[in-house]
Amino acid sequence: MKYTTVHLGGNKIELFNTLLGKETVKVNGEVVSSTYSMLGAEHTFTVREDGRDLECTIQFGFGMNGVVFDLYKEGTPIIESEQKGCMGMFIVFIIVFSIIFVLSQI
């Protein structure tokens, strides 16, 4: 499913993420990066801006509100999302759920 669209310097960057963990990045309708990841991955690609090829990086991750991403152009942050705390809360949830499950079996 389409996660979001970012317009950057005349380029249309689209981010897709499926429930099965497939992350895809499209620039102007063309797939420039795709991979499977359950915890988030980094995608590096180039965009054409003012006659120059510029390197961009997108890092998918998880935050308190679900899937989040950071976008960098030539190493400069364009979009940075809050990503801290989610994995810790997820691990605590799994531990608590496991304890409750074990205790319910006694």
Tab-separated table of N, CA, C and O in Angstrom:
chain	number	residue	atom	x	y	z
A	1	MET	N	0.839	-1.172	0.000
A	1	MET	CA	0.000	0.000	0.000
A	1	MET	C	0.884	1.235	0.000
A	1	MET	O	2.012	1.203	0.491
A	2	LYS	N	0.385	2.283	-0.562
A	2	LYS	CA	1.145	3.527	-0.632
A	2	LYS	C	1.187	4.152	0.755
A	2	LYS	O	0.164	4.342	1.407
A	3	TYR	N	2.403	4.450	1.201
A	3	TYR	CA	2.583	5.046	2.522
A	3	TYR	C	2.498	6.561	2.448
A	3	TYR	O	1.761	7.198	3.180
A	4	THR	N	3.285	7.155	1.544
A	4	THR	CA	3.249	8.610	1.410
A	4	THR	C	3.901	9.035	0.093
A	4	THR	O	4.552	8.234	-0.576
A	5	THR	N	3.711	10.293	-0.240
A	5	THR	CA	4.352	10.908	-1.397
A	5	THR	C	5.076	12.162	-0.934
A	5	THR	O	4.525	12.949	-0.157
A	6	VAL	N	6.299	12.352	-1.423
A	6	VAL	CA	7.085	13.547	-1.108
A	6	VAL	C	7.477	14.192	-2.424
A	6	VAL	O	7.999	13.524	-3.318
A	7	HIS	N	7.222	15.497	-2.554
A	7	HIS	CA	7.648	16.248	-3.735
A	7	HIS	C	8.923	16.985	-3.359
A	7	HIS	O	8.937	17.786	-2.423
A	8	LEU	N	10.002	16.678	-4.075
A	8	LEU	CA	11.315	17.218	-3.731
A	8	LEU	C	12.018	17.694	-4.999
A	8	LEU	O	12.374	16.886	-5.857
A	9	GLY	N	12.186	19.009	-5.137
A	9	GLY	CA	12.925	19.566	-6.265
A	9	GLY	C	12.396	19.148	-7.621
A	9	GLY	O	13.167	18.823	-8.509
A	10	GLY	N	11.097	19.107	-7.794
A	10	GLY	CA	10.511	18.713	-9.065
A	10	GLY	C	10.377	17.206	-9.249
A	10	GLY	O	9.928	16.751	-10.294
A	11	ASN	N	10.773	16.426	-8.262
A	11	ASN	CA	10.650	14.967	-8.308
A	11	ASN	C	9.529	14.504	-7.385
A	11	ASN	O	9.311	15.082	-6.322
A	12	LYS	N	8.855	13.471	-7.816
A	12	LYS	CA	7.793	12.866	-7.017
A	12	LYS	C	8.334	11.545	-6.450
A	12	LYS	O	8.568	10.599	-7.200
A	13	ILE	N	8.548	11.506	-5.140
A	13	ILE	CA	9.062	10.314	-4.466
A	13	ILE	C	7.909	9.657	-3.736
A	13	ILE	O	7.263	10.277	-2.890
A	14	GLU	N	7.626	8.390	-4.101
A	14	GLU	CA	6.524	7.649	-3.489
A	14	GLU	C	7.085	6.494	-2.670
A	14	GLU	O	7.988	5.787	-3.126
A	15	LEU	N	6.543	6.307	-1.488
A	15	LEU	CA	6.979	5.246	-0.593
A	15	LEU	C	5.847	4.249	-0.397
A	15	LEU	O	4.715	4.636	-0.112
A	16	PHE	N	6.179	2.971	-0.565
A	16	PHE	CA	5.205	1.895	-0.418
A	16	PHE	C	5.717	0.916	0.627
A	16	PHE	O	6.924	0.685	0.737
A	17	ASN	N	4.785	0.323	1.381
A	17	ASN	CA	5.136	-0.655	2.402
A	17	ASN	C	3.975	-1.638	2.514
A	17	ASN	O	2.831	-1.233	2.660
A	18	THR	N	4.274	-2.949	2.438
A	18	THR	CA	3.221	-3.949	2.551
A	18	THR	C	3.253	-4.604	3.925
A	18	THR	O	4.250	-4.515	4.648
A	19	LEU	N	2.182	-5.277	4.278
A	19	LEU	CA	2.120	-6.001	5.547
A	19	LEU	C	3.124	-7.141	5.599
A	19	LEU	O	3.508	-7.591	6.675
A	20	LEU	N	3.566	-7.623	4.450
A	20	LEU	CA	4.543	-8.706	4.400
A	20	LEU	C	5.984	-8.197	4.474
A	20	LEU	O	6.928	-8.972	4.399
A	21	GLY	N	6.155	-6.875	4.610
A	21	GLY	CA	7.482	-6.308	4.801
A	21	GLY	C	8.195	-5.845	3.551
A	21	GLY	O	9.382	-5.533	3.597
A	22	LYS	N	7.513	-5.756	2.420
A	22	LYS	CA	8.173	-5.278	1.203
A	22	LYS	C	8.107	-3.753	1.172
A	22	LYS	O	7.035	-3.156	1.200
A	23	GLU	N	9.285	-3.135	1.105
A	23	GLU	CA	9.397	-1.689	1.011
A	23	GLU	C	9.813	-1.336	-0.413
A	23	GLU	O	10.721	-1.946	-0.966
A	24	THR	N	9.146	-0.338	-0.987
A	24	THR	CA	9.459	0.074	-2.353
A	24	THR	C	9.504	1.597	-2.409
A	24	THR	O	8.662	2.274	-1.817
A	25	VAL	N	10.496	2.118	-3.130
A	25	VAL	CA	10.624	3.558	-3.353
A	25	VAL	C	10.548	3.790	-4.854
A	25	VAL	O	11.265	3.156	-5.627
A	26	LYS	N	9.660	4.707	-5.254
A	26	LYS	CA	9.549	5.094	-6.659
A	26	LYS	C	9.864	6.575	-6.792
A	26	LYS	O	9.460	7.385	-5.956
A	27	VAL	N	10.591	6.915	-7.857
A	27	VAL	CA	10.848	8.314	-8.191
A	27	VAL	C	10.261	8.558	-9.569
A	27	VAL	O	10.624	7.884	-10.533
A	28	ASN	N	9.327	9.488	-9.636
A	28	ASN	CA	8.625	9.819	-10.880
A	28	ASN	C	8.047	8.573	-11.544
A	28	ASN	O	8.126	8.390	-12.754
A	29	GLY	N	7.484	7.679	-10.726
A	29	GLY	CA	6.817	6.478	-11.220
A	29	GLY	C	7.724	5.293	-11.486
A	29	GLY	O	7.251	4.204	-11.782
A	30	GLU	N	9.039	5.452	-11.362
A	30	GLU	CA	9.990	4.364	-11.622
A	30	GLU	C	10.535	3.814	-10.304
A	30	GLU	O	10.970	4.573	-9.433
A	31	VAL	N	10.512	2.482	-10.161
A	31	VAL	CA	11.052	1.854	-8.957
A	31	VAL	C	12.561	2.055	-8.928
A	31	VAL	O	13.265	1.691	-9.865
A	32	VAL	N	13.053	2.675	-7.850
A	32	VAL	CA	14.490	2.917	-7.710
A	32	VAL	C	15.104	2.081	-6.590
A	32	VAL	O	16.321	1.943	-6.515
A	33	SER	N	14.261	1.522	-5.714
A	33	SER	CA	14.759	0.675	-4.635
A	33	SER	C	13.605	-0.162	-4.099
A	33	SER	O	12.481	0.317	-3.980
A	34	SER	N	13.925	-1.426	-3.776
A	34	SER	CA	12.915	-2.326	-3.226
A	34	SER	C	13.609	-3.418	-2.436
A	34	SER	O	14.622	-3.962	-2.878
A	35	THR	N	13.072	-3.719	-1.261
A	35	THR	CA	13.629	-4.780	-0.428
A	35	THR	C	12.581	-5.245	0.578
A	35	THR	O	11.585	-4.572	0.795
A	36	TYR	N	12.834	-6.399	1.179
A	36	TYR	CA	11.982	-6.913	2.241
A	36	TYR	C	12.648	-6.643	3.586
A	36	TYR	O	13.857	-6.845	3.733
A	37	SER	N	11.871	-6.188	4.550
A	37	SER	CA	12.389	-5.939	5.884
A	37	SER	C	11.233	-5.915	6.866
A	37	SER	O	10.190	-5.333	6.588
A	38	MET	N	11.425	-6.526	8.017
A	38	MET	CA	10.390	-6.496	9.053
A	38	MET	C	10.614	-5.342	10.032
A	38	MET	O	9.691	-4.892	10.686
A	39	LEU	N	11.846	-4.870	10.155
A	39	LEU	CA	12.154	-3.820	11.119
A	39	LEU	C	12.511	-2.494	10.478
A	39	LEU	O	12.820	-1.530	11.159
A	40	GLY	N	12.485	-2.433	9.153
A	40	GLY	CA	12.827	-1.206	8.451
A	40	GLY	C	14.189	-1.320	7.798
A	40	GLY	O	15.083	-1.985	8.313
A	41	ALA	N	14.345	-0.700	6.652
A	41	ALA	CA	15.595	-0.789	5.892
A	41	ALA	C	15.979	0.592	5.383
A	41	ALA	O	15.212	1.545	5.480
A	42	GLU	N	17.183	0.668	4.822
A	42	GLU	CA	17.679	1.907	4.234
A	42	GLU	C	17.697	1.763	2.716
A	42	GLU	O	18.138	0.738	2.198
A	43	HIS	N	17.213	2.779	2.027
A	43	HIS	CA	17.171	2.794	0.564
A	43	HIS	C	17.991	3.989	0.075
A	43	HIS	O	17.760	5.111	0.512
A	44	THR	N	18.923	3.740	-0.827
A	44	THR	CA	19.736	4.807	-1.409
A	44	THR	C	19.467	4.850	-2.914
A	44	THR	O	19.434	3.814	-3.572
A	45	PHE	N	19.266	6.054	-3.433
A	45	PHE	CA	18.941	6.237	-4.845
A	45	PHE	C	19.329	7.652	-5.247
A	45	PHE	O	19.727	8.457	-4.396
A	46	THR	N	19.246	7.951	-6.528
A	46	THR	CA	19.564	9.302	-6.992
A	46	THR	C	18.328	9.960	-7.597
A	46	THR	O	17.436	9.288	-8.112
A	47	VAL	N	18.298	11.276	-7.489
A	47	VAL	CA	17.269	12.082	-8.142
A	47	VAL	C	17.988	13.119	-9.001
A	47	VAL	O	19.113	13.517	-8.713
A	48	ARG	N	17.337	13.522	-10.066
A	48	ARG	CA	17.897	14.539	-10.970
A	48	ARG	C	17.285	15.877	-10.577
A	48	ARG	O	16.056	16.031	-10.527
A	49	GLU	N	18.165	16.835	-10.256
A	49	GLU	CA	17.685	18.148	-9.838
A	49	GLU	C	18.631	19.215	-10.381
A	49	GLU	O	19.836	19.145	-10.148
A	50	ASP	N	18.101	20.169	-11.111
A	50	ASP	CA	18.902	21.245	-11.709
A	50	ASP	C	20.074	20.701	-12.532
A	50	ASP	O	21.196	21.216	-12.468
A	51	GLY	N	19.825	19.625	-13.281
A	51	GLY	CA	20.846	19.056	-14.143
A	51	GLY	C	21.905	18.229	-13.428
A	51	GLY	O	22.886	17.820	-14.036
A	52	ARG	N	21.723	17.989	-12.146
A	52	ARG	CA	22.688	17.207	-11.363
A	52	ARG	C	22.008	15.987	-10.767
A	52	ARG	O	20.827	16.023	-10.423
A	53	ASP	N	22.776	14.890	-10.635
A	53	ASP	CA	22.300	13.701	-9.926
A	53	ASP	C	22.667	13.848	-8.459
A	53	ASP	O	23.842	14.021	-8.119
A	54	LEU	N	21.652	13.802	-7.607
A	54	LEU	CA	21.861	13.955	-6.165
A	54	LEU	C	21.498	12.659	-5.469
A	54	LEU	O	20.483	12.032	-5.786
A	55	GLU	N	22.319	12.260	-4.501
A	55	GLU	CA	22.058	11.027	-3.756
A	55	GLU	C	21.062	11.288	-2.633
A	55	GLU	O	21.217	12.218	-1.847
A	56	CYS	N	20.048	10.439	-2.576
A	56	CYS	CA	19.045	10.500	-1.514
A	56	CYS	C	19.037	9.176	-0.753
A	56	CYS	O	19.332	8.123	-1.321
A	57	THR	N	18.683	9.264	0.509
A	57	THR	CA	18.563	8.085	1.353
A	57	THR	C	17.255	8.170	2.113
A	57	THR	O	16.920	9.222	2.658
A	58	ILE	N	16.533	7.046	2.123
A	58	ILE	CA	15.322	6.936	2.938
A	58	ILE	C	15.529	5.778	3.888
A	58	ILE	O	15.942	4.700	3.477
A	59	GLN	N	15.248	6.008	5.161
A	59	GLN	CA	15.333	4.966	6.173
A	59	GLN	C	13.934	4.741	6.739
A	59	GLN	O	13.353	5.640	7.332
A	60	PHE	N	13.394	3.538	6.498
A	60	PHE	CA	12.114	3.167	7.090
A	60	PHE	C	12.362	2.669	8.506
A	60	PHE	O	13.417	2.110	8.805
A	61	GLY	N	11.397	2.835	9.377
A	61	GLY	CA	11.489	2.326	10.734
A	61	GLY	C	10.104	2.300	11.351
A	61	GLY	O	9.095	2.491	10.670
A	62	PHE	N	10.057	2.067	12.646
A	62	PHE	CA	8.796	2.048	13.370
A	62	PHE	C	8.858	3.037	14.521
A	62	PHE	O	9.859	3.129	15.217
A	63	GLY	N	7.777	3.763	14.706
A	63	GLY	CA	7.656	4.712	15.803
A	63	GLY	C	6.381	4.419	16.567
A	63	GLY	O	5.706	3.410	16.327
A	64	MET	N	6.046	5.277	17.467
A	64	MET	CA	4.856	5.086	18.299
A	64	MET	C	3.574	5.052	17.462
A	64	MET	O	2.596	4.448	17.860
A	65	ASN	N	3.594	5.683	16.305
A	65	ASN	CA	2.397	5.751	15.469
A	65	ASN	C	2.461	4.837	14.258
A	65	ASN	O	1.701	4.998	13.319
A	66	GLY	N	3.379	3.873	14.258
A	66	GLY	CA	3.491	2.939	13.143
A	66	GLY	C	4.727	3.191	12.314
A	66	GLY	O	5.772	3.578	12.832
A	67	VAL	N	4.615	2.989	10.997
A	67	VAL	CA	5.748	3.138	10.090
A	67	VAL	C	6.131	4.614	9.987
A	67	VAL	O	5.282	5.474	9.807
A	68	VAL	N	7.423	4.883	10.108
A	68	VAL	CA	7.955	6.235	9.961
A	68	VAL	C	9.155	6.175	9.021
A	68	VAL	O	9.652	5.090	8.712
A	69	PHE	N	9.613	7.334	8.558
A	69	PHE	CA	10.774	7.353	7.669
A	69	PHE	C	11.550	8.647	7.835
A	69	PHE	O	11.015	9.657	8.294
A	70	ASP	N	12.823	8.569	7.476
A	70	ASP	CA	13.691	9.739	7.399
A	70	ASP	C	14.139	9.858	5.947
A	70	ASP	O	14.443	8.853	5.307
A	71	LEU	N	14.199	11.083	5.438
A	71	LEU	CA	14.646	11.344	4.076
A	71	LEU	C	15.813	12.319	4.120
A	71	LEU	O	15.717	13.376	4.748
A	72	TYR	N	16.915	11.921	3.480
A	72	TYR	CA	18.108	12.761	3.396
A	72	TYR	C	18.463	12.984	1.931
A	72	TYR	O	18.376	12.068	1.130
A	73	LYS	N	18.864	14.215	1.600
A	73	LYS	CA	19.353	14.535	0.261
A	73	LYS	C	20.778	15.032	0.404
A	73	LYS	O	21.025	16.028	1.113
A	74	GLU	N	21.722	14.300	-0.222
A	74	GLU	CA	23.141	14.640	-0.108
A	74	GLU	C	23.566	14.737	1.363
A	74	GLU	O	24.359	15.604	1.731
A	75	GLY	N	23.007	13.876	2.209
A	75	GLY	CA	23.364	13.833	3.624
A	75	GLY	C	22.649	14.845	4.502
A	75	GLY	O	22.767	14.808	5.720
A	76	THR	N	21.898	15.758	3.896
A	76	THR	CA	21.170	16.777	4.652
A	76	THR	C	19.756	16.281	4.944
A	76	THR	O	19.053	15.853	4.019
A	77	PRO	N	19.327	16.336	6.208
A	77	PRO	CA	17.972	15.861	6.523
A	77	PRO	C	16.899	16.737	5.870
A	77	PRO	O	16.942	17.952	5.972
A	78	ILE	N	15.971	16.080	5.196
A	78	ILE	CA	14.817	16.757	4.605
A	78	ILE	C	13.591	16.486	5.470
A	78	ILE	O	12.830	17.387	5.787
A	79	ILE	N	13.414	15.221	5.856
A	79	ILE	CA	12.327	14.813	6.760
A	79	ILE	C	12.922	13.871	7.793
A	79	ILE	O	13.588	12.900	7.442
A	80	GLU	N	12.692	14.158	9.069
A	80	GLU	CA	13.110	13.252	10.140
A	80	GLU	C	11.897	12.962	11.016
A	80	GLU	O	11.201	13.876	11.435
A	81	SER	N	11.674	11.680	11.264
A	81	SER	CA	10.522	11.251	12.054
A	81	SER	C	10.967	10.736	13.410
A	81	SER	O	12.094	10.261	13.566
A	82	GLU	N	10.073	10.797	14.363
A	82	GLU	CA	10.330	10.243	15.692
A	82	GLU	C	10.325	8.730	15.595
A	82	GLU	O	9.354	8.134	15.164
A	83	GLN	N	11.440	8.075	15.956
A	83	GLN	CA	11.541	6.625	15.847
A	83	GLN	C	11.928	5.972	17.171
A	83	GLN	O	12.096	4.770	17.235
A	84	LYS	N	12.097	6.720	18.191
A	84	LYS	CA	12.601	6.164	19.441
A	84	LYS	C	11.483	5.535	20.258
A	84	LYS	O	10.358	5.993	20.251
A	85	GLY	N	11.817	4.447	20.944
A	85	GLY	CA	10.917	3.884	21.935
A	85	GLY	C	10.012	2.769	21.473
A	85	GLY	O	9.526	2.009	22.281
A	86	CYS	N	9.776	2.627	20.211
A	86	CYS	CA	8.808	1.635	19.750
A	86	CYS	C	9.289	0.211	19.972
A	86	CYS	O	8.537	-0.633	20.442
A	87	MET	N	10.533	-0.079	19.621
A	87	MET	CA	11.026	-1.451	19.769
A	87	MET	C	11.066	-1.854	21.232
A	87	MET	O	10.744	-2.989	21.576
A	88	GLY	N	11.443	-0.933	22.105
A	88	GLY	CA	11.449	-1.235	23.536
A	88	GLY	C	10.059	-1.574	24.028
A	88	GLY	O	9.874	-2.539	24.783
A	89	MET	N	9.077	-0.815	23.606
A	89	MET	CA	7.693	-1.082	24.022
A	89	MET	C	7.212	-2.398	23.424
A	89	MET	O	6.487	-3.146	24.076
A	90	PHE	N	7.622	-2.706	22.194
A	90	PHE	CA	7.231	-3.963	21.558
A	90	PHE	C	7.790	-5.147	22.339
A	90	PHE	O	7.086	-6.132	22.586
A	91	ILE	N	9.051	-5.067	22.727
A	91	ILE	CA	9.685	-6.150	23.485
A	91	ILE	C	9.002	-6.322	24.836
A	91	ILE	O	8.730	-7.443	25.265
A	92	VAL	N	8.696	-5.212	25.514
A	92	VAL	CA	7.985	-5.287	26.800
A	92	VAL	C	6.622	-5.944	26.599
A	92	VAL	O	6.209	-6.794	27.399
A	93	PHE	N	5.917	-5.566	25.529
A	93	PHE	CA	4.608	-6.163	25.247
A	93	PHE	C	4.730	-7.675	25.066
A	93	PHE	O	3.935	-8.435	25.618
A	94	ILE	N	5.731	-8.131	24.311
A	94	ILE	CA	5.922	-9.568	24.079
A	94	ILE	C	6.215	-10.284	25.396
A	94	ILE	O	5.672	-11.362	25.662
A	95	ILE	N	7.063	-9.697	26.244
A	95	ILE	CA	7.393	-10.321	27.529
A	95	ILE	C	6.164	-10.414	28.416
A	95	ILE	O	5.875	-11.468	28.994
A	96	VAL	N	5.415	-9.327	28.519
A	96	VAL	CA	4.212	-9.327	29.355
A	96	VAL	C	3.190	-10.326	28.814
A	96	VAL	O	2.600	-11.097	29.574
A	97	PHE	N	2.988	-10.342	27.516
A	97	PHE	CA	2.056	-11.289	26.910
A	97	PHE	C	2.483	-12.725	27.183
A	97	PHE	O	1.662	-13.584	27.504
A	98	SER	N	3.789	-12.999	27.083
A	98	SER	CA	4.300	-14.347	27.342
A	98	SER	C	4.075	-14.760	28.788
A	98	SER	O	3.673	-15.891	29.068
A	99	ILE	N	4.307	-13.841	29.715
A	99	ILE	CA	4.093	-14.140	31.139
A	99	ILE	C	2.624	-14.432	31.398
A	99	ILE	O	2.284	-15.396	32.091
A	100	ILE	N	1.745	-13.615	30.857
A	100	ILE	CA	0.301	-13.832	31.042
A	100	ILE	C	-0.111	-15.172	30.454
A	100	ILE	O	-0.871	-15.935	31.071
A	101	PHE	N	0.411	-15.500	29.276
A	101	PHE	CA	0.089	-16.785	28.641
A	101	PHE	C	0.564	-17.954	29.500
A	101	PHE	O	-0.184	-18.897	29.725
A	102	VAL	N	1.788	-17.892	29.995
A	102	VAL	CA	2.328	-18.971	30.836
A	102	VAL	C	1.518	-19.124	32.116
A	102	VAL	O	1.170	-20.243	32.532
A	103	LEU	N	1.189	-18.002	32.744
A	103	LEU	CA	0.418	-18.055	33.995
A	103	LEU	C	-0.992	-18.594	33.765
A	103	LEU	O	-1.558	-19.252	34.641
A	104	SER	N	-1.558	-18.328	32.612
A	104	SER	CA	-2.905	-18.824	32.338
A	104	SER	C	-2.914	-20.349	32.098
A	104	SER	O	-3.967	-20.974	32.192
A	105	GLN	N	-1.763	-20.906	31.795
A	105	GLN	CA	-1.667	-22.358	31.559
A	105	GLN	C	-1.493	-23.141	32.860
A	105	GLN	O	-1.606	-24.349	32.852
A	106	ILE	N	-1.208	-22.444	33.959
A	106	ILE	CA	-0.965	-23.124	35.246
A	106	ILE	C	-2.269	-23.439	35.936
A	106	ILE	O	-3.237	-22.834	35.922
